[in-house]
Coordinates of C-alpha atoms (C1' of nucleotides) in Angstrom, one line a residue:
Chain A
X1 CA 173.8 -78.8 -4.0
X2 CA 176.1 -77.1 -7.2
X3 CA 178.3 -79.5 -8.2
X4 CA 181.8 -77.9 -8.5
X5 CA 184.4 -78.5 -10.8
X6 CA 188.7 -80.5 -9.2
X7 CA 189.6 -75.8 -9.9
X8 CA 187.1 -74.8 -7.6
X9 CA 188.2 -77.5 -4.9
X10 CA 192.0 -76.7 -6.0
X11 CA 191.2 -73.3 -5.0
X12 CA 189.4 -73.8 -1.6
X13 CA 192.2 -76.1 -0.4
X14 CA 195.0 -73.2 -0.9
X15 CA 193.2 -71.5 1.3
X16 CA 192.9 -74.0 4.4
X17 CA 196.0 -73.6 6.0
X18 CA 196.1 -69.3 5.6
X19 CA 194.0 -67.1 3.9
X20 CA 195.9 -65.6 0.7
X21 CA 195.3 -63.0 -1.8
X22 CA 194.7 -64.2 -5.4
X23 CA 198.7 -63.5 -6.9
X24 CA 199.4 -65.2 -3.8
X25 CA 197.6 -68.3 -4.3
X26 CA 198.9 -68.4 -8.2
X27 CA 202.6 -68.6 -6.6
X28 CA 201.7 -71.0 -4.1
X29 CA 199.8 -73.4 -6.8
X30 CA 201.5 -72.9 -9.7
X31 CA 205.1 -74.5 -8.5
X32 CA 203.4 -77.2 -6.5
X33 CA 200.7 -78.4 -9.0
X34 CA 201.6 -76.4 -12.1
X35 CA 202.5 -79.8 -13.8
X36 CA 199.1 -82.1 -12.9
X37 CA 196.8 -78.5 -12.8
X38 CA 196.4 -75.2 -14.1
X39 CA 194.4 -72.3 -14.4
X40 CA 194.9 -69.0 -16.3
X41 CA 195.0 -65.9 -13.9
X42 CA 192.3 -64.1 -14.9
X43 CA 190.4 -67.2 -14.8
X44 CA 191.4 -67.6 -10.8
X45 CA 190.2 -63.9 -9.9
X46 CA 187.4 -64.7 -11.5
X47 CA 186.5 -68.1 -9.3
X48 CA 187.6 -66.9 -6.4
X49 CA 184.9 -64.0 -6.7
X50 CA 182.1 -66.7 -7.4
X51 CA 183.2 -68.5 -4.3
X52 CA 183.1 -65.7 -2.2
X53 CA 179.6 -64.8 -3.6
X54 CA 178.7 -68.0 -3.4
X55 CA 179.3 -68.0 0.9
X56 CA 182.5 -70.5 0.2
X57 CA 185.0 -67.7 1.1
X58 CA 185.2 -64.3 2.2
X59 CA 187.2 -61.3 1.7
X60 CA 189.1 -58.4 3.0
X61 CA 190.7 -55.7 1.3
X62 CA 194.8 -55.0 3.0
X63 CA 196.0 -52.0 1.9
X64 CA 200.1 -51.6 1.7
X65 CA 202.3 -48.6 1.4
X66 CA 204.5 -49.0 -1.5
X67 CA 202.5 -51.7 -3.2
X68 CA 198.3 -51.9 -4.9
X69 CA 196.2 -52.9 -2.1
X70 CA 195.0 -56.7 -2.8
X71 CA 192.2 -58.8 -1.4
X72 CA 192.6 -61.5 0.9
X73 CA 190.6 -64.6 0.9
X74 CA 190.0 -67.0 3.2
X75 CA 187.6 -70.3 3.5
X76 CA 184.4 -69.9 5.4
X77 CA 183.3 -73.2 7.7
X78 CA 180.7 -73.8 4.9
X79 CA 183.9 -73.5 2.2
X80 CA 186.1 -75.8 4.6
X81 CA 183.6 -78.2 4.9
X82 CA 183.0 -78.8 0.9
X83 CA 186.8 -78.8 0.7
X84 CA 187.3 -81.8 2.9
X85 CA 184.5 -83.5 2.1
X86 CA 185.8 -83.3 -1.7
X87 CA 189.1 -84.1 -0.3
X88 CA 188.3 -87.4 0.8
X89 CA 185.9 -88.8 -1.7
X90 CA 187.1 -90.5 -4.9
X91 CA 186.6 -89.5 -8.3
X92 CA 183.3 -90.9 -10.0
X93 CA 184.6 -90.8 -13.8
X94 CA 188.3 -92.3 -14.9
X95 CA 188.3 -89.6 -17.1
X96 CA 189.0 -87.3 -13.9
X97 CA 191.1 -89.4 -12.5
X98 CA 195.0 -87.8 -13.4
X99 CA 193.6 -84.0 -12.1
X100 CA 191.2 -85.3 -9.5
X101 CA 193.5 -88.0 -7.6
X102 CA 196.4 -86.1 -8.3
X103 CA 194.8 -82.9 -6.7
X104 CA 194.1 -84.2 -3.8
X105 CA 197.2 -85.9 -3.0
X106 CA 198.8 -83.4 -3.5
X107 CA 196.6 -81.9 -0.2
X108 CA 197.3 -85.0 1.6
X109 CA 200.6 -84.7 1.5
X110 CA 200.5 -80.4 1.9
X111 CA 198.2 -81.1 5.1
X112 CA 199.2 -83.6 6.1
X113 CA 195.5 -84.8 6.5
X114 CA 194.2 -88.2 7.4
X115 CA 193.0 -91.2 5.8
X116 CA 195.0 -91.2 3.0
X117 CA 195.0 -95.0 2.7
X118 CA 191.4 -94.9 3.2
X119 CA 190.9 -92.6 -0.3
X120 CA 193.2 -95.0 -2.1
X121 CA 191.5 -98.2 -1.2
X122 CA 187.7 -96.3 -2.0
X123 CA 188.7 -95.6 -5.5
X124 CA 190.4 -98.5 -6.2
X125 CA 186.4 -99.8 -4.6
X126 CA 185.2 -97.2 -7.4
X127 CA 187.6 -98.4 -10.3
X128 CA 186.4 -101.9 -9.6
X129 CA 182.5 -101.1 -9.6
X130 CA 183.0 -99.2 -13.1
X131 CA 185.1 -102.4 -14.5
X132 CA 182.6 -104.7 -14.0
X133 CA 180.1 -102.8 -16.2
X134 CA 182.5 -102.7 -18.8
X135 CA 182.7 -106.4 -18.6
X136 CA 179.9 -107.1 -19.2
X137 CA 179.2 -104.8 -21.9
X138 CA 182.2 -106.0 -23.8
X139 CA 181.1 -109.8 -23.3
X140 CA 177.7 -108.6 -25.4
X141 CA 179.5 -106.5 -27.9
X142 CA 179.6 -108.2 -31.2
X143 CA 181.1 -104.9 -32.9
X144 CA 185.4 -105.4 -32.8
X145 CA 185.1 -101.5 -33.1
X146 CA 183.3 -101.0 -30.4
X147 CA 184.8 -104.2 -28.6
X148 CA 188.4 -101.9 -29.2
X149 CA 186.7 -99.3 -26.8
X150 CA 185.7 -101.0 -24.1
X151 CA 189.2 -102.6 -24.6
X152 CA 190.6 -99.2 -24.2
X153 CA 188.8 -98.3 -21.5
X154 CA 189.6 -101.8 -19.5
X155 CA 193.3 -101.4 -20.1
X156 CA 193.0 -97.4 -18.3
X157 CA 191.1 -98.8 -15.8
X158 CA 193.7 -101.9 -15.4
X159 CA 196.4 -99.1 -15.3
X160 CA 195.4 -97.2 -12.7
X161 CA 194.3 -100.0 -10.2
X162 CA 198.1 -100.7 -10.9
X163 CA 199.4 -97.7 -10.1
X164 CA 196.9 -96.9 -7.0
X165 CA 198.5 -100.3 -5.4
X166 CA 202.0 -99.7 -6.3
X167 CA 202.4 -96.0 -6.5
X168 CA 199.7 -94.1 -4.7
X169 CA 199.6 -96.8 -2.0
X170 CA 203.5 -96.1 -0.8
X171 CA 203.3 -92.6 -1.3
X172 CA 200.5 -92.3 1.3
X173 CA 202.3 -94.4 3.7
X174 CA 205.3 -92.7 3.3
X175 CA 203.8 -89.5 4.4
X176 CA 202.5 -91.0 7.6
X177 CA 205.6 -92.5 9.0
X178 CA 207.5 -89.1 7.9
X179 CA 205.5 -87.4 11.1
Chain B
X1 CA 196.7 -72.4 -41.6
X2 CA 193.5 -72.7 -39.0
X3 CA 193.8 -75.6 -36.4
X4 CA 191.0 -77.4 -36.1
X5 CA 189.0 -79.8 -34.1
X6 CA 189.0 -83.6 -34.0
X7 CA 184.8 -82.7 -34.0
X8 CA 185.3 -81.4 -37.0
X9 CA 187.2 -83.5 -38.9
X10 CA 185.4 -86.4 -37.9
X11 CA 182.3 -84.6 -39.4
X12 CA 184.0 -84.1 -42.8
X13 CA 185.1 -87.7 -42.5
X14 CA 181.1 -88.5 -42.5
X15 CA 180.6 -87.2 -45.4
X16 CA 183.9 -88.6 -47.6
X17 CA 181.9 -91.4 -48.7
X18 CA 178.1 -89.6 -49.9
X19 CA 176.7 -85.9 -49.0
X20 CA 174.5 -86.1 -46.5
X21 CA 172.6 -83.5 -44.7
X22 CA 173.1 -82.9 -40.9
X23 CA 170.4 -85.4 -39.6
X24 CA 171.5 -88.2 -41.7
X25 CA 175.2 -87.6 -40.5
X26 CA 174.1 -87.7 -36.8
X27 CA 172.6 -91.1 -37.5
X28 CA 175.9 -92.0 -39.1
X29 CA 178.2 -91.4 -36.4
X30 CA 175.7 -92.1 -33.4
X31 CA 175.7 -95.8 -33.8
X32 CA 178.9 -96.4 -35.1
X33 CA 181.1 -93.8 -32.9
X34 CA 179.0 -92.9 -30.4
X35 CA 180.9 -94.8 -27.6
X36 CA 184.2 -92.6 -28.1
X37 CA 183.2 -89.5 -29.6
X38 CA 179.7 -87.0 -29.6
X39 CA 178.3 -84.2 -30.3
X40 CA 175.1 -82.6 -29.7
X41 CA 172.9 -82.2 -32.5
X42 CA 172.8 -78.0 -31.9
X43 CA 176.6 -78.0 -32.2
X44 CA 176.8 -79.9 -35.6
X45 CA 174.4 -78.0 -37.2
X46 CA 176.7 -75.0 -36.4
X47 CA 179.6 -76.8 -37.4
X48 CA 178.9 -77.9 -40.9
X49 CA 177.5 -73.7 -41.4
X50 CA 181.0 -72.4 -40.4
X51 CA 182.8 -75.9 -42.0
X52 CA 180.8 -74.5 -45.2
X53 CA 181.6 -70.9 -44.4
X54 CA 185.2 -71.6 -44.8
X55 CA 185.2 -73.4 -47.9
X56 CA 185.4 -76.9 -46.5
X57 CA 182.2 -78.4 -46.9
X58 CA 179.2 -76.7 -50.0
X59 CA 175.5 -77.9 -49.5
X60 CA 172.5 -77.8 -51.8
X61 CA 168.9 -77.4 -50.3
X62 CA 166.8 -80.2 -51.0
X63 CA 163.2 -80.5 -51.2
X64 CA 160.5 -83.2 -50.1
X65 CA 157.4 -83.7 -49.7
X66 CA 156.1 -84.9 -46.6
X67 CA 158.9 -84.1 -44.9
X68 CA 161.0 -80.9 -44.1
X69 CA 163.6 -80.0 -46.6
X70 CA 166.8 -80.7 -45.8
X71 CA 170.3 -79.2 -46.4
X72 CA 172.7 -81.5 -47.8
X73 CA 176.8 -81.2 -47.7
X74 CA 179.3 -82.3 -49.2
X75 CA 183.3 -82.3 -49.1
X76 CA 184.8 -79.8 -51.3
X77 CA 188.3 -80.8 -52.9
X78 CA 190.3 -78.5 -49.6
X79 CA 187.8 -80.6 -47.0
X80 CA 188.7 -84.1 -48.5
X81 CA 192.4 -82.3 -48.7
X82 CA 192.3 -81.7 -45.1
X83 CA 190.7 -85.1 -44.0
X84 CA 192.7 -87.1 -45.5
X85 CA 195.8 -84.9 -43.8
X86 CA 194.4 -85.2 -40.6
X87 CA 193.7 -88.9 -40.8
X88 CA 197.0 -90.1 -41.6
X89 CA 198.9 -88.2 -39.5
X90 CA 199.1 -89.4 -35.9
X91 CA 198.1 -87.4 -32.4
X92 CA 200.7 -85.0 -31.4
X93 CA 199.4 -85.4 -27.2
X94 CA 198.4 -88.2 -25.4
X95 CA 195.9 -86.8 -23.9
X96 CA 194.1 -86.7 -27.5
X97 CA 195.2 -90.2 -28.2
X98 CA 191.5 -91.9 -27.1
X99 CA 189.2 -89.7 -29.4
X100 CA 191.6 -89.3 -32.2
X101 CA 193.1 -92.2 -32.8
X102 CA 190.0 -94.3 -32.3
X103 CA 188.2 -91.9 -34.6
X104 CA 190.7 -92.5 -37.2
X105 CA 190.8 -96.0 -37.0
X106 CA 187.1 -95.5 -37.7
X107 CA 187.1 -94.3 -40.7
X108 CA 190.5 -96.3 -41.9
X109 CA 188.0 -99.0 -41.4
X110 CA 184.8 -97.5 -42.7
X111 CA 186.2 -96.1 -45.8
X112 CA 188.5 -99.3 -46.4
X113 CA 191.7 -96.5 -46.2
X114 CA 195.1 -97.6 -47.3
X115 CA 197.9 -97.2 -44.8
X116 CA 196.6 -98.2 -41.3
X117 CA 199.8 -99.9 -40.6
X118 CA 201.5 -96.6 -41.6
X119 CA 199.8 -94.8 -39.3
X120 CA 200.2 -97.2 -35.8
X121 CA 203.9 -97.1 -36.8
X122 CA 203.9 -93.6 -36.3
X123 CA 202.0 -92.9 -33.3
X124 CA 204.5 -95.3 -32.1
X125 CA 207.0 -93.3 -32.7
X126 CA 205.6 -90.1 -31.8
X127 CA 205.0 -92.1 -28.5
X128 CA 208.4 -92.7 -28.1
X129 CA 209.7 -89.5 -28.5
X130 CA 207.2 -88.1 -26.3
X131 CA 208.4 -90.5 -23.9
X132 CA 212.1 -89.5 -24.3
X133 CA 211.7 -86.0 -23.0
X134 CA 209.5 -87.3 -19.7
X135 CA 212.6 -89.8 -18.8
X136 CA 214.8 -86.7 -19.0
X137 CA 212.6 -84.6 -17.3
X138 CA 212.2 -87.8 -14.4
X139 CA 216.1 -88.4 -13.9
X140 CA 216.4 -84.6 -12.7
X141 CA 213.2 -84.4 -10.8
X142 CA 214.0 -84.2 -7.0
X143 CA 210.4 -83.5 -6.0
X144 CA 208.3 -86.9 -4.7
X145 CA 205.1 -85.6 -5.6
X146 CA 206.0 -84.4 -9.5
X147 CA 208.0 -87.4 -9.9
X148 CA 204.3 -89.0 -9.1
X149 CA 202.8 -87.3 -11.9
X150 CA 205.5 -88.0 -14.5
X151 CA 205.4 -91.9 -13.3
X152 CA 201.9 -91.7 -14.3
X153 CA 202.8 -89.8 -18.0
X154 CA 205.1 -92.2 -18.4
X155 CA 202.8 -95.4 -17.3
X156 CA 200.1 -93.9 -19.6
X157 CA 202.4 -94.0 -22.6
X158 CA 203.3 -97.3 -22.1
X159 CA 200.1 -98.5 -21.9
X160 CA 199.5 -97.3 -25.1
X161 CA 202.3 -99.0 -26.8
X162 CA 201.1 -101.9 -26.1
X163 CA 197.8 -101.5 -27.4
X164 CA 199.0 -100.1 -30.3
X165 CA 201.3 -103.0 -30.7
X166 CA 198.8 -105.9 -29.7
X167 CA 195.1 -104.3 -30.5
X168 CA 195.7 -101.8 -33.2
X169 CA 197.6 -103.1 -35.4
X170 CA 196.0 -106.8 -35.8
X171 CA 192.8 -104.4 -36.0
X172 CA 194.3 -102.7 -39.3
X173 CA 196.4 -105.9 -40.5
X174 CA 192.9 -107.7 -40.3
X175 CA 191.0 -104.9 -42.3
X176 CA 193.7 -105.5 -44.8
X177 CA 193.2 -109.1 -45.0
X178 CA 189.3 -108.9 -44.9
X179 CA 189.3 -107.0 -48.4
Chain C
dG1 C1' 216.8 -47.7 -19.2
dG2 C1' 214.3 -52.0 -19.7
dA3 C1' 212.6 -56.3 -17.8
dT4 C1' 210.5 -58.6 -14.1
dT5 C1' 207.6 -58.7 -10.0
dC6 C1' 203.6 -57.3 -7.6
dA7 C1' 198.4 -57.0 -8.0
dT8 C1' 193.9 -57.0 -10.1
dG9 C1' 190.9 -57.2 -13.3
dT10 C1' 187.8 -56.8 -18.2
dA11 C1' 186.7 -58.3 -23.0
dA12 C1' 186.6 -61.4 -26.5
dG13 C1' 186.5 -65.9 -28.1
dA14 C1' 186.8 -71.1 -28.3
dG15 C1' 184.4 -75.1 -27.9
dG16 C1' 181.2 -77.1 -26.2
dT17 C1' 176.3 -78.1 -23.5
dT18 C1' 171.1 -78.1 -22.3
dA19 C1' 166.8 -76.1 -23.0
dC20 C1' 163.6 -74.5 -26.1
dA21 C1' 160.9 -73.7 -30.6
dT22 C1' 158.7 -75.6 -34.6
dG23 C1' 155.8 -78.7 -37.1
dA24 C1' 154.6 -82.7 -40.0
dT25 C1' 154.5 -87.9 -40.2
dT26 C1' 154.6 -92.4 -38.8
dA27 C1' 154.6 -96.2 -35.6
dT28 C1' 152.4 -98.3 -31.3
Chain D
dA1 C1' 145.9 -90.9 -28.4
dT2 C1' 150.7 -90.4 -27.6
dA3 C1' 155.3 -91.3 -28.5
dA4 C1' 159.0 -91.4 -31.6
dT5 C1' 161.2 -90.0 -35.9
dC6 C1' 162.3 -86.5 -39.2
dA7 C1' 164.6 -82.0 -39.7
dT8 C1' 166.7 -77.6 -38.4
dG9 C1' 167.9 -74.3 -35.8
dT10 C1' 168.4 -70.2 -31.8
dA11 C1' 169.4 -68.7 -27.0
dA12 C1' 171.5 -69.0 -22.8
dC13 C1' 174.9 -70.8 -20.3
dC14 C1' 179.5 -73.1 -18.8
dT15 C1' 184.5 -73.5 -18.3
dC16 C1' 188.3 -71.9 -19.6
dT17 C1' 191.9 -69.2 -22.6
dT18 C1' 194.4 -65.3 -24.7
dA19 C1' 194.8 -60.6 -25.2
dC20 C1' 194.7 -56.4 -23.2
dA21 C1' 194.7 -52.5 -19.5
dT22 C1' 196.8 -50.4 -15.5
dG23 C1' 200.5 -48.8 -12.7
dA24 C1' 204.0 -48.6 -9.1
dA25 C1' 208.5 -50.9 -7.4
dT26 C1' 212.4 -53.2 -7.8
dC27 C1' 216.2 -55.8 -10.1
dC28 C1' 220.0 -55.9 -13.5

DNA sequence: GGATTCATGTAAGAGGTTACATGATTAT
DNA sequence: ATAATCATGTAACCTCTTACATGAATCC
């Protein structure tokens, strides 16, 4: 299976609750996510034409009086099913961690999907597996170069365990108890 | 003046101490900064050309026998110019803070540079201005979600004030000491 | 009358990556 | 024998950006 990049799922998941036309999905994204996420807009008709060739959305043209006729998208089951599957898993690299998790919190709270608390508590799982690795490779390091690094890369992790238990954690809750 | 990339200065960096040709400086930074920063060997090969092209870098072929001849580069009084710029000056974003600041530390090590100290003390206060306009931008931020993804600007920045308070600069204060 | 909104795209370029091509030498 | 090291590159591709092109409608 292709692996697809946090804009291609970013993409899909404007789609879930109504099919949109590209412009429409810039203005419903850009507000929302424009300070975590962005893409260009040439950029987004260009993806959104991929997907759709790729059998992860489909297309119809609308014609308007008064206005250029545009092309609405919407998510095929095969496109809705890589969405929520992407929406529920957590992010394998810290590196993606501030677009990824962000991203799909975001669509938690949009959804108002399910198992919020579950995604939290997996990539804190995640977070912890990837920590112990560095552990071990810093206890072997006899480089203080290379021993700043790992350092550096303990520290991120530490942060965002942090902020998944006292940030992410309450904002996930929050949501539920709002129904 | 052209922007350039933290690639590239690293790779003029490489060559401050000796010319080297573009094999020998892949087995220079592989080792020493392979954990933070990489390139493939296609890309530096096409690097150094242009870093040549545009006056930065001059190279003499140099022939062996037994082995392939090799093409070896060295700064040119505008590349050492521009590395030594670039390597006193601290990261404008924290998002570039990990490659660039590590990769200067580097070669403040490596080439035994004077001023480490310098430099910490201003990242730290380009930090701190940084963080002055995402405080502002928090107070007035009625959205839950974007005040998230500030938190998490903010929490990032923080982080890094500490290290730079507790592991850089013992790390330069020591290289001081060592000499 | 001029700027902004609506609506969709192409073309060029930046900054990489992986795969491939070449070919001798040296270590196992 | 075969794998790794030495040494340099090209070609194709990826993701994304900026600049450019088009053209009507509506806001100020």
């Amino acid at each position: 299976m292709k692996t697809r990049t946090c804009t291609e799922f970013v993409l899909l998941g404007a789609l879930l609750q109504s099919p949109k036309h590209g412009y429409e999905i810039m203005q419903f994204l850009e507000p929302a996510l424009g300070s975590t996420w962005q893409v260009s807009t040439s950029q987004l008709y260009v993806l959104v034409k991929r997907l759709e060739r790729e059998g992860l959305l489909e297309s119809a043209v609308e014609s308007q009086d008064n206005r250029p006729s545009r092309r609405v998208f919407s998510l095929t089951p095969a496109g809705s099913k890589a969405f929520l599957k992407w929406v529920h898993s957590p992010a394998e690299h810290v590196r993606d961690l501030r677009a990824e998790f962000l991203a799909k919190l975001f669509f938690f709270r949009h959804l108002a999907l399910k198992g919020g608390t579950e995604l939290v508590d997996a990539q804190i799982r995640t977070l912890k597996e990837i920590r112990q690795g560095i552990f071990k490779k810093k206890d072997k390091e006899p480089d203080p170069f290379k021993g700043l690094v790992l350092g550096i890369k303990a520290m991120t992790i530490h942060m965002w365990l942090q902020w998944l238990r006292q940030e992410a954690k309450p904002f996930v809750r929050r949501m539920h108890t709002d129904e």
